[in-house]
């Protein structure tokens, strides 16, 4: 463990408090984060947990050593949306072949997109379809314990049966009253359910759908429910390799350190994960720390296709769909980190421009300087529940040595090695001229001042031949 960092403190959704992070085993720190369902391009909201938990992963590696941290982010490749996309895009293939085409291509695109955002590859990215055996084994255990039951080819988990036991209570993570949980779960009305809150662990496959031999003595092919997937994959990657799993009788070996995801997953997904795993393993907690990033909206509104503000990571990186230009991955990354991860974020053009201006300023300051020793204040800020506001103040301090600035940027995954190009300035100038034509003087002046803050002075004039307005620029030393 590094001696250059103070005690790591993380906000735990389970306790609603910041807690000192004490890993179960400092030699094997373990983190699981819910990953993508691979049926289409990932939208910018999907990028937030990827970036947030990449920063945490980097910090954990710095503190405990890269060889002592295991980061798992799953890939969900069993889903009704995947089935529908496969049938639509590949009608001439069998459904299973079409599904594999869709999931392979979509996953490859996701990996390319998040790499462009500066994210490290997790240590493991299990696919749900590779862990069906683990799901069936967990389901069999839950049925044997009496907290799950078989009904019309389905296996359902019973929160009321869980709460009748002596273990943890269902609802402890979300802390919602029953009526709110029922509304939030969007439960299916089904005659075979004993209780409205019961949720699906396994269901029979419809004709043409992918299917596997079912657990619990069911004689028709079926497929898993969403929640059981993460319980089985985290068991396979974060418990079994370290002595835990269904064959282990020691509850202490069946808990891992950190579980993360978006705030929208707290209920029902993470609540149900906890219920399944705790009952299957006889533990009080599935993970010691539960971390969740806040919601994202775009330009002050909830992102949706009907609002016309739905934007994918791919759109931002490779098209001019947002702000009339492409955006570098490091700009998208910093824009996402400028708001504390637990707070709602308004992803906007202005925020991207602010992030780009900061990166340009830091690049001028670093100017090829190699990363040096990390400043203690920077590590303390990041170790306080990823306090990026405090970290940014340190990075913007005029007396911070360039080598330390480079080291901080490297730690949070920002590449400052590239220099600003004339093309970047030209894009700013082009947008400013568009604002001038619209007589939007405030925005035109803002871009001029923003460039001046980066050491670039604009000069307005007229083309002698055409009489049209032209803008030139020079770097002010």
PDB file of N, CA and C in Angstrom, residues 385-439:
ATOM      1  N   UNK A 385     -13.811  10.522  -1.150  1.00  0.00           N
ATOM      2  CA  UNK A 385     -14.986  10.217  -1.972  1.00  0.00           C
ATOM      3  C   UNK A 385     -14.899  10.876  -3.343  1.00  0.00           C
ATOM      4  N   UNK A 386     -13.709  10.826  -3.937  1.00  0.00           N
ATOM      5  CA  UNK A 386     -13.469  11.363  -5.278  1.00  0.00           C
ATOM      6  C   UNK A 386     -13.897  12.827  -5.376  1.00  0.00           C
ATOM      7  N   UNK A 387     -13.347  13.666  -4.510  1.00  0.00           N
ATOM      8  CA  UNK A 387     -13.699  15.090  -4.457  1.00  0.00           C
ATOM      9  C   UNK A 387     -13.020  15.829  -5.605  1.00  0.00           C
ATOM     10  N   UNK A 388     -13.666  15.812  -6.775  1.00  0.00           N
ATOM     11  CA  UNK A 388     -13.073  16.406  -7.960  1.00  0.00           C
ATOM     12  C   UNK A 388     -13.045  17.931  -7.898  1.00  0.00           C
ATOM     13  N   UNK A 389     -13.992  18.552  -7.228  1.00  0.00           N
ATOM     14  CA  UNK A 389     -13.983  20.022  -7.131  1.00  0.00           C
ATOM     15  C   UNK A 389     -12.709  20.485  -6.432  1.00  0.00           C
ATOM     16  N   UNK A 390     -12.379  19.829  -5.346  1.00  0.00           N
ATOM     17  CA  UNK A 390     -11.144  20.159  -4.627  1.00  0.00           C
ATOM     18  C   UNK A 390      -9.924  19.835  -5.478  1.00  0.00           C
ATOM     19  N   UNK A 391      -9.967  18.718  -6.191  1.00  0.00           N
ATOM     20  CA  UNK A 391      -8.839  18.338  -7.035  1.00  0.00           C
ATOM     21  C   UNK A 391      -8.636  19.355  -8.156  1.00  0.00           C
ATOM     22  N   UNK A 392      -9.717  19.835  -8.760  1.00  0.00           N
ATOM     23  CA  UNK A 392      -9.597  20.815  -9.842  1.00  0.00           C
ATOM     24  C   UNK A 392      -9.017  22.130  -9.337  1.00  0.00           C
ATOM     25  N   UNK A 393      -9.348  22.522  -8.117  1.00  0.00           N
ATOM     26  CA  UNK A 393      -8.753  23.737  -7.556  1.00  0.00           C
ATOM     27  C   UNK A 393      -7.238  23.579  -7.429  1.00  0.00           C
ATOM     28  N   UNK A 394      -6.812  22.398  -7.020  1.00  0.00           N
ATOM     29  CA  UNK A 394      -5.374  22.139  -6.901  1.00  0.00           C
ATOM     30  C   UNK A 394      -4.724  22.168  -8.285  1.00  0.00           C
ATOM     31  N   UNK A 395      -5.373  21.565  -9.274  1.00  0.00           N
ATOM     32  CA  UNK A 395      -4.805  21.521 -10.613  1.00  0.00           C
ATOM     33  C   UNK A 395      -4.712  22.904 -11.243  1.00  0.00           C
ATOM     34  N   UNK A 396      -5.610  23.799 -10.848  1.00  0.00           N
ATOM     35  CA  UNK A 396      -5.631  25.148 -11.423  1.00  0.00           C
ATOM     36  C   UNK A 396      -4.790  26.143 -10.640  1.00  0.00           C
ATOM     37  N   UNK A 397      -4.200  25.709  -9.542  1.00  0.00           N
ATOM     38  CA  UNK A 397      -3.364  26.615  -8.748  1.00  0.00           C
ATOM     39  C   UNK A 397      -2.141  27.035  -9.567  1.00  0.00           C
ATOM     40  N   UNK A 398      -1.870  28.327  -9.595  1.00  0.00           N
ATOM     41  CA  UNK A 398      -0.789  28.845 -10.435  1.00  0.00           C
ATOM     42  C   UNK A 398       0.586  28.387  -9.981  1.00  0.00           C
ATOM     43  N   UNK A 399       0.711  28.035  -8.697  1.00  0.00           N
ATOM     44  CA  UNK A 399       2.021  27.633  -8.189  1.00  0.00           C
ATOM     45  C   UNK A 399       2.240  26.119  -8.207  1.00  0.00           C
ATOM     46  N   UNK A 400       1.304  25.365  -8.809  1.00  0.00           N
ATOM     47  CA  UNK A 400       1.478  23.917  -8.884  1.00  0.00           C
ATOM     48  C   UNK A 400       2.526  23.598  -9.946  1.00  0.00           C
ATOM     49  N   UNK A 401       3.601  22.904  -9.598  1.00  0.00           N
ATOM     50  CA  UNK A 401       4.621  22.553 -10.595  1.00  0.00           C
ATOM     51  C   UNK A 401       4.024  21.752 -11.748  1.00  0.00           C
ATOM     52  N   UNK A 402       4.545  21.978 -12.944  1.00  0.00           N
ATOM     53  CA  UNK A 402       4.028  21.308 -14.137  1.00  0.00           C
ATOM     54  C   UNK A 402       4.120  19.794 -14.018  1.00  0.00           C
ATOM     55  N   UNK A 403       5.177  19.305 -13.387  1.00  0.00           N
ATOM     56  CA  UNK A 403       5.334  17.858 -13.256  1.00  0.00           C
ATOM     57  C   UNK A 403       4.249  17.261 -12.364  1.00  0.00           C
ATOM     58  N   UNK A 404       3.834  18.020 -11.333  1.00  0.00           N
ATOM     59  CA  UNK A 404       2.759  17.533 -10.459  1.00  0.00           C
ATOM     60  C   UNK A 404       1.417  17.581 -11.182  1.00  0.00           C
ATOM     61  N   UNK A 405       1.198  18.638 -11.973  1.00  0.00           N
ATOM     62  CA  UNK A 405      -0.025  18.711 -12.769  1.00  0.00           C
ATOM     63  C   UNK A 405      -0.106  17.521 -13.710  1.00  0.00           C
ATOM     64  N   UNK A 406       0.986  17.192 -14.355  1.00  0.00           N
ATOM     65  CA  UNK A 406       1.011  16.043 -15.263  1.00  0.00           C
ATOM     66  C   UNK A 406       0.725  14.740 -14.518  1.00  0.00           C
ATOM     67  N   UNK A 407       1.249  14.622 -13.289  1.00  0.00           N
ATOM     68  CA  UNK A 407       1.025  13.408 -12.499  1.00  0.00           C
ATOM     69  C   UNK A 407      -0.432  13.271 -12.090  1.00  0.00           C
ATOM     70  N   UNK A 408      -1.050  14.372 -11.677  1.00  0.00           N
ATOM     71  CA  UNK A 408      -2.469  14.328 -11.294  1.00  0.00           C
ATOM     72  C   UNK A 408      -3.322  13.950 -12.488  1.00  0.00           C
ATOM     73  N   UNK A 409      -3.052  14.585 -13.643  1.00  0.00           N
ATOM     74  CA  UNK A 409      -3.827  14.293 -14.849  1.00  0.00           C
ATOM     75  C   UNK A 409      -3.712  12.817 -15.216  1.00  0.00           C
ATOM     76  N   UNK A 410      -2.511  12.278 -15.105  1.00  0.00           N
ATOM     77  CA  UNK A 410      -2.326  10.860 -15.435  1.00  0.00           C
ATOM     78  C   UNK A 410      -3.110   9.970 -14.492  1.00  0.00           C
ATOM     79  N   UNK A 411      -3.160  10.346 -13.213  1.00  0.00           N
ATOM     80  CA  UNK A 411      -3.866   9.523 -12.238  1.00  0.00           C
ATOM     81  C   UNK A 411      -5.356   9.444 -12.529  1.00  0.00           C
ATOM     82  N   UNK A 412      -5.951  10.545 -13.018  1.00  0.00           N
ATOM     83  CA  UNK A 412      -7.391  10.539 -13.297  1.00  0.00           C
ATOM     84  C   UNK A 412      -7.691  10.223 -14.767  1.00  0.00           C
ATOM     85  N   UNK A 413      -6.658   9.803 -15.502  1.00  0.00           N
ATOM     86  CA  UNK A 413      -6.886   9.305 -16.855  1.00  0.00           C
ATOM     87  C   UNK A 413      -6.974  10.364 -17.931  1.00  0.00           C
ATOM     88  N   UNK A 414      -6.395  11.554 -17.693  1.00  0.00           N
ATOM     89  CA  UNK A 414      -6.407  12.611 -18.702  1.00  0.00           C
ATOM     90  C   UNK A 414      -5.070  12.657 -19.416  1.00  0.00           C
ATOM     91  N   UNK A 415      -5.112  12.646 -20.727  1.00  0.00           N
ATOM     92  CA  UNK A 415      -3.902  12.701 -21.539  1.00  0.00           C
ATOM     93  C   UNK A 415      -3.611  14.151 -21.896  1.00  0.00           C
ATOM     94  N   UNK A 416      -2.534  14.685 -21.345  1.00  0.00           N
ATOM     95  CA  UNK A 416      -2.129  16.059 -21.653  1.00  0.00           C
ATOM     96  C   UNK A 416      -0.940  16.100 -22.602  1.00  0.00           C
ATOM     97  N   UNK A 417      -0.645  14.991 -23.234  1.00  0.00           N
ATOM     98  CA  UNK A 417       0.551  14.937 -24.065  1.00  0.00           C
ATOM     99  C   UNK A 417       0.365  15.628 -25.401  1.00  0.00           C
ATOM    100  N   UNK A 418      -0.862  15.697 -25.886  1.00  0.00           N
ATOM    101  CA  UNK A 418      -1.093  16.313 -27.182  1.00  0.00           C
ATOM    102  C   UNK A 418      -1.123  17.823 -27.041  1.00  0.00           C
ATOM    103  N   UNK A 419      -0.759  18.529 -28.112  1.00  0.00           N
ATOM    104  CA  UNK A 419      -0.797  19.990 -28.121  1.00  0.00           C
ATOM    105  C   UNK A 419      -2.001  20.437 -28.928  1.00  0.00           C
ATOM    106  N   UNK A 420      -2.458  21.623 -28.626  1.00  0.00           N
ATOM    107  CA  UNK A 420      -3.607  22.171 -29.339  1.00  0.00           C
ATOM    108  C   UNK A 420      -3.211  22.463 -30.780  1.00  0.00           C
ATOM    109  N   UNK A 421      -4.088  22.178 -31.714  1.00  0.00           N
ATOM    110  CA  UNK A 421      -3.800  22.374 -33.126  1.00  0.00           C
ATOM    111  C   UNK A 421      -4.583  23.545 -33.682  1.00  0.00           C
ATOM    112  N   UNK A 422      -4.152  23.968 -34.846  1.00  0.00           N
ATOM    113  CA  UNK A 422      -4.835  25.078 -35.505  1.00  0.00           C
ATOM    114  C   UNK A 422      -6.272  24.713 -35.840  1.00  0.00           C
ATOM    115  N   UNK A 423      -6.505  23.423 -36.131  1.00  0.00           N
ATOM    116  CA  UNK A 423      -7.860  22.974 -36.455  1.00  0.00           C
ATOM    117  C   UNK A 423      -8.804  23.238 -35.290  1.00  0.00           C
ATOM    118  N   UNK A 424      -8.340  23.009 -34.048  1.00  0.00           N
ATOM    119  CA  UNK A 424      -9.174  23.256 -32.882  1.00  0.00           C
ATOM    120  C   UNK A 424      -9.600  24.723 -32.829  1.00  0.00           C
ATOM    121  N   UNK A 425      -8.655  25.624 -33.047  1.00  0.00           N
ATOM    122  CA  UNK A 425      -8.958  27.052 -33.012  1.00  0.00           C
ATOM    123  C   UNK A 425      -9.922  27.400 -34.134  1.00  0.00           C
ATOM    124  N   UNK A 426      -9.692  26.818 -35.302  1.00  0.00           N
ATOM    125  CA  UNK A 426     -10.564  27.103 -36.441  1.00  0.00           C
ATOM    126  C   UNK A 426     -12.007  26.731 -36.142  1.00  0.00           C
ATOM    127  N   UNK A 427     -12.211  25.629 -35.417  1.00  0.00           N
ATOM    128  CA  UNK A 427     -13.581  25.240 -35.071  1.00  0.00           C
ATOM    129  C   UNK A 427     -14.227  26.265 -34.150  1.00  0.00           C
ATOM    130  N   UNK A 428     -13.461  26.769 -33.171  1.00  0.00           N
ATOM    131  CA  UNK A 428     -13.977  27.818 -32.294  1.00  0.00           C
ATOM    132  C   UNK A 428     -14.321  29.065 -33.105  1.00  0.00           C
ATOM    133  N   UNK A 429     -13.428  29.439 -34.007  1.00  0.00           N
ATOM    134  CA  UNK A 429     -13.644  30.642 -34.815  1.00  0.00           C
ATOM    135  C   UNK A 429     -14.894  30.491 -35.676  1.00  0.00           C
ATOM    136  N   UNK A 430     -15.051  29.307 -36.273  1.00  0.00           N
ATOM    137  CA  UNK A 430     -16.214  29.067 -37.124  1.00  0.00           C
ATOM    138  C   UNK A 430     -17.513  29.192 -36.334  1.00  0.00           C
ATOM    139  N   UNK A 431     -17.532  28.672 -35.137  1.00  0.00           N
ATOM    140  CA  UNK A 431     -18.733  28.769 -34.309  1.00  0.00           C
ATOM    141  C   UNK A 431     -18.986  30.202 -33.880  1.00  0.00           C
ATOM    142  N   UNK A 432     -17.914  30.930 -33.599  1.00  0.00           N
ATOM    143  CA  UNK A 432     -18.078  32.334 -33.202  1.00  0.00           C
ATOM    144  C   UNK A 432     -18.661  33.155 -34.354  1.00  0.00           C
ATOM    145  N   UNK A 433     -18.184  32.914 -35.572  1.00  0.00           N
ATOM    146  CA  UNK A 433     -18.723  33.644 -36.723  1.00  0.00           C
ATOM    147  C   UNK A 433     -20.202  33.322 -36.940  1.00  0.00           C
ATOM    148  N   UNK A 434     -20.583  32.079 -36.662  1.00  0.00           N
ATOM    149  CA  UNK A 434     -22.002  31.708 -36.773  1.00  0.00           C
ATOM    150  C   UNK A 434     -22.837  32.486 -35.763  1.00  0.00           C
ATOM    151  N   UNK A 435     -22.316  32.642 -34.541  1.00  0.00           N
ATOM    152  CA  UNK A 435     -23.030  33.427 -33.534  1.00  0.00           C
ATOM    153  C   UNK A 435     -23.130  34.894 -33.951  1.00  0.00           C
ATOM    154  N   UNK A 436     -22.067  35.410 -34.576  1.00  0.00           N
ATOM    155  CA  UNK A 436     -22.097  36.814 -35.027  1.00  0.00           C
ATOM    156  C   UNK A 436     -23.160  37.001 -36.097  1.00  0.00           C
ATOM    157  N   UNK A 437     -23.249  36.047 -37.028  1.00  0.00           N
ATOM    158  CA  UNK A 437     -24.269  36.145 -38.074  1.00  0.00           C
ATOM    159  C   UNK A 437     -25.667  36.122 -37.479  1.00  0.00           C
ATOM    160  N   UNK A 438     -25.820  35.402 -36.352  1.00  0.00           N
ATOM    161  CA  UNK A 438     -27.120  35.349 -35.670  1.00  0.00           C
ATOM    162  C   UNK A 438     -27.333  36.531 -34.733  1.00  0.00           C
ATOM    163  N   UNK A 439     -26.317  37.414 -34.671  1.00  0.00           N
ATOM    164  CA  UNK A 439     -26.332  38.561 -33.754  1.00  0.00           C
ATOM    165  C   UNK A 439     -26.424  38.132 -32.283  1.00  0.00           C
TER     166      UNK A 439
END
